[in-house]
Coordinates of C-alpha atoms in Angstrom, one line a residue:
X525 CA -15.0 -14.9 -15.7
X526 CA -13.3 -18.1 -15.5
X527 CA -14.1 -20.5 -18.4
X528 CA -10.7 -20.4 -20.4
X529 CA -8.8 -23.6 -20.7
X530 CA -5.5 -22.6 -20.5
X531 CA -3.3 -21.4 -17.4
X532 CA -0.8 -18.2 -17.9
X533 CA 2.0 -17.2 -15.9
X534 CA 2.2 -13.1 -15.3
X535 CA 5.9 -12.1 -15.0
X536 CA 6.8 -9.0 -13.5
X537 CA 7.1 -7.4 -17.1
X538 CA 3.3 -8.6 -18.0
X539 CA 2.0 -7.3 -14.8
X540 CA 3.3 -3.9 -15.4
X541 CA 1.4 -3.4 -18.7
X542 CA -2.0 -4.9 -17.7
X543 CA -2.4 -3.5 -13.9
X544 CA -1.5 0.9 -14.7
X545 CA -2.2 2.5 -11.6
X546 CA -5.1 4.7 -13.0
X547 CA -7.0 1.1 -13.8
X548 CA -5.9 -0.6 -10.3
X549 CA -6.9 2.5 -8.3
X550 CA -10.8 2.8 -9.7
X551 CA -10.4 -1.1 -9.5
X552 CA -10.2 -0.8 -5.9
X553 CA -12.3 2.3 -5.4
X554 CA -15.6 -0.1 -7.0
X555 CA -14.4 -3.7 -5.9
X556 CA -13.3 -2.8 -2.6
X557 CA -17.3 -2.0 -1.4
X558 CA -18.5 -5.0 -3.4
X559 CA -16.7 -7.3 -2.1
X560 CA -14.3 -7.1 0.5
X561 CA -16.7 -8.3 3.2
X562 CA -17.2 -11.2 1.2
X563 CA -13.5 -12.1 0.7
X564 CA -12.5 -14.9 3.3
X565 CA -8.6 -14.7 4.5
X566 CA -8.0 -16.8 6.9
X567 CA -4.4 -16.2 9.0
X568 CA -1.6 -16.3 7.5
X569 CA 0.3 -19.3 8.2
X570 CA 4.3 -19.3 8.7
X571 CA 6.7 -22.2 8.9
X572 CA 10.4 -21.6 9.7
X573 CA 12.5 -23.9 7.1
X574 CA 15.5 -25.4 7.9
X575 CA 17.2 -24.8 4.5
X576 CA 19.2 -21.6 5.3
X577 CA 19.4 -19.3 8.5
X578 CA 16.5 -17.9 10.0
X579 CA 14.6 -18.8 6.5
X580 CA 10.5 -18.6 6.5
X581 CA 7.7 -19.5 4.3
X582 CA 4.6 -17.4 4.9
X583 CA 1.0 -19.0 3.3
X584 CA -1.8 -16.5 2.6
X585 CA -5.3 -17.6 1.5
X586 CA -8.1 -15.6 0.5
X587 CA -11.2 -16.6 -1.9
X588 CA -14.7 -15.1 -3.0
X589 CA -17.6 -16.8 -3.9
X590 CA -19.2 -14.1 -5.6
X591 CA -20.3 -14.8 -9.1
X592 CA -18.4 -11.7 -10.0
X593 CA -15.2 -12.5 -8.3
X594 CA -15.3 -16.8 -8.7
X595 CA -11.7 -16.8 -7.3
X596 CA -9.0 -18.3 -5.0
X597 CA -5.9 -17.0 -4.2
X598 CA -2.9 -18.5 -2.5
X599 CA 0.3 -15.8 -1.4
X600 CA 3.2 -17.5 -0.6
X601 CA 6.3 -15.3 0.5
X602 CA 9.8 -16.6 1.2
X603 CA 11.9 -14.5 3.9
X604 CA 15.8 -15.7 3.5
X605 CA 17.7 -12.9 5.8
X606 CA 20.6 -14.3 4.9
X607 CA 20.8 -13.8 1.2
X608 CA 23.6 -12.3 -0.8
X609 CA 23.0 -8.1 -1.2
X610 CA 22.7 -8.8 -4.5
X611 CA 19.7 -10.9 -4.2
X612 CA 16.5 -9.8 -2.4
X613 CA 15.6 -11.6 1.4
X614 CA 12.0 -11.7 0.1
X615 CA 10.1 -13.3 -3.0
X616 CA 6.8 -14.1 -3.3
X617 CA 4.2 -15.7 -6.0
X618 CA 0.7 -15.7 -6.0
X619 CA -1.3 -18.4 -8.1
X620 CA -4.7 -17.7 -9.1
X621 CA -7.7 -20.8 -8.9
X622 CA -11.5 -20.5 -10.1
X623 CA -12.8 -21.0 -6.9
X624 CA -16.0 -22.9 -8.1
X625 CA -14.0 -25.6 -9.9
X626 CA -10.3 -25.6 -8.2
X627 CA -8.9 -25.5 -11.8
X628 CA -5.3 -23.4 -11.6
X629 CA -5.6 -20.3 -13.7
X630 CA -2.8 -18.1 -13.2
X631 CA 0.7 -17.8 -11.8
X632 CA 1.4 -14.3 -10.6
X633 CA 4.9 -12.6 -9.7
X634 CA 3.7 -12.0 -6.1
X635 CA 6.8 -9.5 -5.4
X636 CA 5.8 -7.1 -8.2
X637 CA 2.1 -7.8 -7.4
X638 CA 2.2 -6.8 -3.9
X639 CA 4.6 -3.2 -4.6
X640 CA 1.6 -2.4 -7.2
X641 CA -1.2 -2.8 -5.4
X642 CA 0.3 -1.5 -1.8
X643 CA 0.9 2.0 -3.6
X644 CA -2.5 1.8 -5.4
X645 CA -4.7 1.4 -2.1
X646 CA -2.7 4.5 -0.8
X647 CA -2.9 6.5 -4.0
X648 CA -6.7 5.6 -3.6
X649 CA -7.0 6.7 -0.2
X650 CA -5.3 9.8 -0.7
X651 CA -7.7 10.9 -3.7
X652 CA -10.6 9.9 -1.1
X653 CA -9.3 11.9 1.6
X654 CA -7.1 15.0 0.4
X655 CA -9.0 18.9 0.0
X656 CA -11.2 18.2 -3.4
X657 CA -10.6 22.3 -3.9
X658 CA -6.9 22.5 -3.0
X659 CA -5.5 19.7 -5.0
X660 CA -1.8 18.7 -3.7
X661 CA 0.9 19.8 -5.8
X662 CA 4.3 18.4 -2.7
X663 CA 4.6 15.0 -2.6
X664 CA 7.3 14.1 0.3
X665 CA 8.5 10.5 0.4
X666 CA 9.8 8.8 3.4
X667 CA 12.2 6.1 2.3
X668 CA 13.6 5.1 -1.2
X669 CA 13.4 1.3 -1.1
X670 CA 11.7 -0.7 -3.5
X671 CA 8.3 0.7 -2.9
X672 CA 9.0 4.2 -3.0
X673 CA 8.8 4.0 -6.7
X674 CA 5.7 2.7 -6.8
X675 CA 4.6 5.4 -4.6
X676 CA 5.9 8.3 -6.6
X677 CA 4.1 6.5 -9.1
X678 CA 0.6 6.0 -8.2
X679 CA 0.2 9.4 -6.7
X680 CA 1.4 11.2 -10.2
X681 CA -1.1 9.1 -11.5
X682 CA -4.2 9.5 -9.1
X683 CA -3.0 13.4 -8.8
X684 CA -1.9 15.4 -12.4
X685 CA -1.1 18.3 -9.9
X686 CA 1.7 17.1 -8.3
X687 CA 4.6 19.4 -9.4
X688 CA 7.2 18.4 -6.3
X689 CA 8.7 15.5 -5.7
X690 CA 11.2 15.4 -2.0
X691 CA 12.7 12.1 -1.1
X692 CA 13.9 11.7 2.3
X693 CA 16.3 8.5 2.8
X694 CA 18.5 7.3 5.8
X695 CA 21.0 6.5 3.1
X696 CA 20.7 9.7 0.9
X697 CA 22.7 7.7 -2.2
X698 CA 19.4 5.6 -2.8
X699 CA 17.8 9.0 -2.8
X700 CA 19.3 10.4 -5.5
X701 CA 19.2 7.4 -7.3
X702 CA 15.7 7.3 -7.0
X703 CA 15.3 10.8 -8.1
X704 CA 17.3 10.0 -11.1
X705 CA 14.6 7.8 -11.7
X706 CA 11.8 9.8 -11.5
X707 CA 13.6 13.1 -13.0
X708 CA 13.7 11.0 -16.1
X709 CA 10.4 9.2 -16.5
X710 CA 8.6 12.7 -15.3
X711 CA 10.3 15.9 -16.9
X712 CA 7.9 18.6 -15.7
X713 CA 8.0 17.5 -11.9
X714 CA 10.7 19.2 -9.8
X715 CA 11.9 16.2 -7.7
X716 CA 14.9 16.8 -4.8
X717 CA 16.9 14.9 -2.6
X718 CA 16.3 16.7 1.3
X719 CA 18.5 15.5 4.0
X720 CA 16.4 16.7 6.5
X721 CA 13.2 14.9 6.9
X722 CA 11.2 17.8 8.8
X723 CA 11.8 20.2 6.2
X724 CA 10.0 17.9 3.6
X725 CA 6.8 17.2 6.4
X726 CA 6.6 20.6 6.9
X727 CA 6.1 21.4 2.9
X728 CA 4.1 18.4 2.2
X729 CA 0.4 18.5 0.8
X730 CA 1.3 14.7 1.0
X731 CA 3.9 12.5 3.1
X732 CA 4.0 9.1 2.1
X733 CA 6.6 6.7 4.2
X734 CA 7.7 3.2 3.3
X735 CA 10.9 2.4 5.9
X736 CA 10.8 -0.3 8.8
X737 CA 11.2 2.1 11.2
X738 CA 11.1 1.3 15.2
X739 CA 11.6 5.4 15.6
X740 CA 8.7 8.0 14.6
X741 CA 10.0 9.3 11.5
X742 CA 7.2 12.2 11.1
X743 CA 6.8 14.6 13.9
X744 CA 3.3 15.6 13.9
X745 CA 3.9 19.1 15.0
X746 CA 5.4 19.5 11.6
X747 CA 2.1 18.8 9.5
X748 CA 0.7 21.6 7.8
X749 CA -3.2 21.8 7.8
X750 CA -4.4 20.2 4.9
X751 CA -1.9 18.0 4.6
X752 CA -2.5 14.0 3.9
X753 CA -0.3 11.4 6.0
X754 CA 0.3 8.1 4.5
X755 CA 2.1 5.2 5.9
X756 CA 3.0 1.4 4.7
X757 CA 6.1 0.8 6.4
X758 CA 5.5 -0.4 9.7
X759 CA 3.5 -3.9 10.1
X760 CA 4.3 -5.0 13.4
X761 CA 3.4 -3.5 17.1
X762 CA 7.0 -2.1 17.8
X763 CA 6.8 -0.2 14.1
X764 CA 6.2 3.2 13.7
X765 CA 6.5 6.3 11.3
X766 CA 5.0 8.5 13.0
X767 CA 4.8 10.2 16.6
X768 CA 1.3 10.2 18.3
X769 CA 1.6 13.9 17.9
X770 CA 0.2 13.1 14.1
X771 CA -2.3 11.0 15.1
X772 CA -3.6 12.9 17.7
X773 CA -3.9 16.1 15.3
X774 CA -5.4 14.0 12.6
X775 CA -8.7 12.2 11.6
X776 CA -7.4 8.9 11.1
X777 CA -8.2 5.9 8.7
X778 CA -6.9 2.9 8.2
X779 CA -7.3 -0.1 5.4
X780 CA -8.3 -3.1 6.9
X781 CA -9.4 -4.3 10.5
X782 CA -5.8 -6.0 10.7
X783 CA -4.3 -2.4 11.0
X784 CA -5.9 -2.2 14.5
X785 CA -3.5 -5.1 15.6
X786 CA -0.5 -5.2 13.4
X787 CA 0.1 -0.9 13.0
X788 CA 2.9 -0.1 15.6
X789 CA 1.3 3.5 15.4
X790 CA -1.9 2.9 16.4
X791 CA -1.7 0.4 18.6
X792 CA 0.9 2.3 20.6
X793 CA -1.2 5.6 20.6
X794 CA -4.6 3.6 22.4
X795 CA -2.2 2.2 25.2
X796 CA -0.6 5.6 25.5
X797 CA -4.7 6.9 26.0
X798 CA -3.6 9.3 23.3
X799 CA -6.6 8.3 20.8
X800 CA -8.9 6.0 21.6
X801 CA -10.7 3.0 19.1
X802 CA -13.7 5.4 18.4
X803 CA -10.9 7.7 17.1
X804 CA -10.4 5.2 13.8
X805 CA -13.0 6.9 11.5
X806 CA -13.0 3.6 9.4
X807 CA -11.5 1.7 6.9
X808 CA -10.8 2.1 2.7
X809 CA -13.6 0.1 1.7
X810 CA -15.8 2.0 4.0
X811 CA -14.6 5.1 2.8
X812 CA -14.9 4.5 -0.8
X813 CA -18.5 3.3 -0.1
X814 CA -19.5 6.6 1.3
X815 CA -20.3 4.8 4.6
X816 CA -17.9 6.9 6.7
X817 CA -17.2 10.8 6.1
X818 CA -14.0 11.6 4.6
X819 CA -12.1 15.1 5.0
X820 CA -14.4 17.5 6.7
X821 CA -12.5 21.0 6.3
X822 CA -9.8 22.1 3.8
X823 CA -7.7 22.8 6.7
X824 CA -7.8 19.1 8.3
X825 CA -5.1 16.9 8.3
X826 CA -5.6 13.2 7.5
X827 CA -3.9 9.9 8.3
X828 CA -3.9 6.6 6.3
X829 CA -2.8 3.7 7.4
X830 CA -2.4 0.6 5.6
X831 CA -0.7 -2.7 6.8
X832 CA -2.4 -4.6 3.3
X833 CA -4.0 -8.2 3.5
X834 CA -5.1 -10.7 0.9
X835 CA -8.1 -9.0 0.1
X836 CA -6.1 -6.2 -2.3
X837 CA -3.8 -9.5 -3.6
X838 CA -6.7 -11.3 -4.6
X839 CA -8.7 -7.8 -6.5
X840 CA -5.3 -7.2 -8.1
X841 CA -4.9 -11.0 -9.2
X842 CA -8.5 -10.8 -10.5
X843 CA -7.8 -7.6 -12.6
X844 CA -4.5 -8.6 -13.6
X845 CA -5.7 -12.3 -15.3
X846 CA -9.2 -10.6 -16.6
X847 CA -6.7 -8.1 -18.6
X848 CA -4.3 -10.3 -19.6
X849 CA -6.7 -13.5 -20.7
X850 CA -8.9 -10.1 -22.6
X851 CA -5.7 -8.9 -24.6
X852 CA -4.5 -12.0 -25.5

């Protein structure tokens, strides 16, 4: 698409109106096959900067050359622990290049960016994966932090059945403000604070977690068959959500090769011998592409794991310029 002259900057306030879930979610479920294997993303790059304590900037590339997706893409994320409370550690900007030219199209808020399309590729994997004849109707969420939202949001929007909303925090105040939240933005769903996490697993057609956990948070015993397991959370090998009890009951799935080195769950449950590599059915863009068999029986439980990569920033970019440069 890129032949228009001018550059644009997409604020947090633009990106909510141009990228609504239902469009970002069958945006991934057709772009995802078509092109993630032709999306290079190099490592990401971190350098520590001496400006305040333990302060980071963290470079992340990715580009297409596909005459359907003539883009570049450039993440960077700042990490300043020691920030006020009152101003967010992490903040992050994406700008968008035609990849054929090198001409700057687009700066992107790259905070708002990345909540959006994290809780679209799960929403996307749950409608891939969950009982096509029992839709879900309990949505249980683990953690109430910024993404949790997001969470709640894309699954109301990938699944009109959900009736139940539980929301599960360490601190229960960000709970309840959280359900606030969703009471008012979605009258006809019940949605209640639990302070007792294994009461909302044990209910849920759908447990989605978003915490930095170093403690299983979901005890797989606790699944009921049927149910769909979905974590985003944990992104480092000492991280997990989950006890290998889930994975081990589960057919498991995750959304990018990087989940094999970065998920705390997995990787933990192949040293343990509790699953082995074989045991990873495959990833999103597999799934979506029919290349791998999702859910089997309406009684099988299924886990998603996502640890994102630039592939998704980049899609999301692409969708988010096409729509704004269109409408305007």
């Amino acid at each position: 698409m890129p032949t228009t002259s001018s550059f644009v900057f997409i604020d947090s306030d633009i990106l909510h109106k141009v990228l609504p879930f239902s469009a970002l979610i069958n945006h991934f479920r057709t772009s995802l096959p078509a092109f993630a294997d032709g999306i290079h993303c190099p490592h990401r790059v971190a350098f520590p900067l001496p400006t305040a304590a333990s302060a980071s900037l963290l470079l992340m590339p990715s580009w297409s050359l596909h005459p359907s997706l003539p883009y570049l893409a450039l993440k960077a994320v700042t990490s300043f622990p020691s920030n006020s409370p009152r101003l967010s550690s992490i903040h992050a900007a994406v700008s968008l290049f035609d990849s054929t030219t090198g001409v700057p199209l687009a700066s992107i808020d790259g905070s708002t960016l990345t909540l959006i399309r994290t809780a679209a590729v799960s929403a996307l994997a749950a409608s891939l994966l969950v009982s096509s004849t029992n839709p879900p109707t309990t949505l249980a969420l683990a953690g109430a932090g910024a993404l949790a939202p997001y969470l709640a949001e894309a699954h109301i929007a990938a699944f009109p059945s959900i009736t139940r909303i539980l929301i599960w925090n360490r601190t229960q105040s960000k709970s309840a403000a959280l359900a606030i939240k969703l009471r008012e933005a979605h009258h006809a769903i019940a949605v209640e604070v639990v302070d007792n996490i294994d009461n909302a697993v044990s209910v849920a057609d759908i447990v989605s977690c978003a915490t930095g956990s170093h403690e299983p948070i979901v005890k797989g015993n606790l699944l009921k068959p049927g149910s769909h397991l979905d974590m985003v959370g944990s992104f480092t090998p000492e991280m997990r959500e989950c006890d290998d009890v889930a994975l081990r009951r589960a057919r498991v799935y995750i959304d990018f090769e990087a989940a094999m080195h970065e998920s705390g769950e997995i990787i933990g449950a192949i040293q343990r011998g509790v699953i082995k590599r074989e045991d990873i059915v495959g990833t999103l863009a597999e799934l979506a592409a029919g290349k791998v068999v999702g859910r089997r029986t309406d009684e099988e439980i299924t886990v998603f794991k996502s640890v994102g990569t630039a592939v998704v920033d980049l899609l999301s970019a692409q969708l988010a310029y096409e729509t704004f440069v269109v409408g305007n």
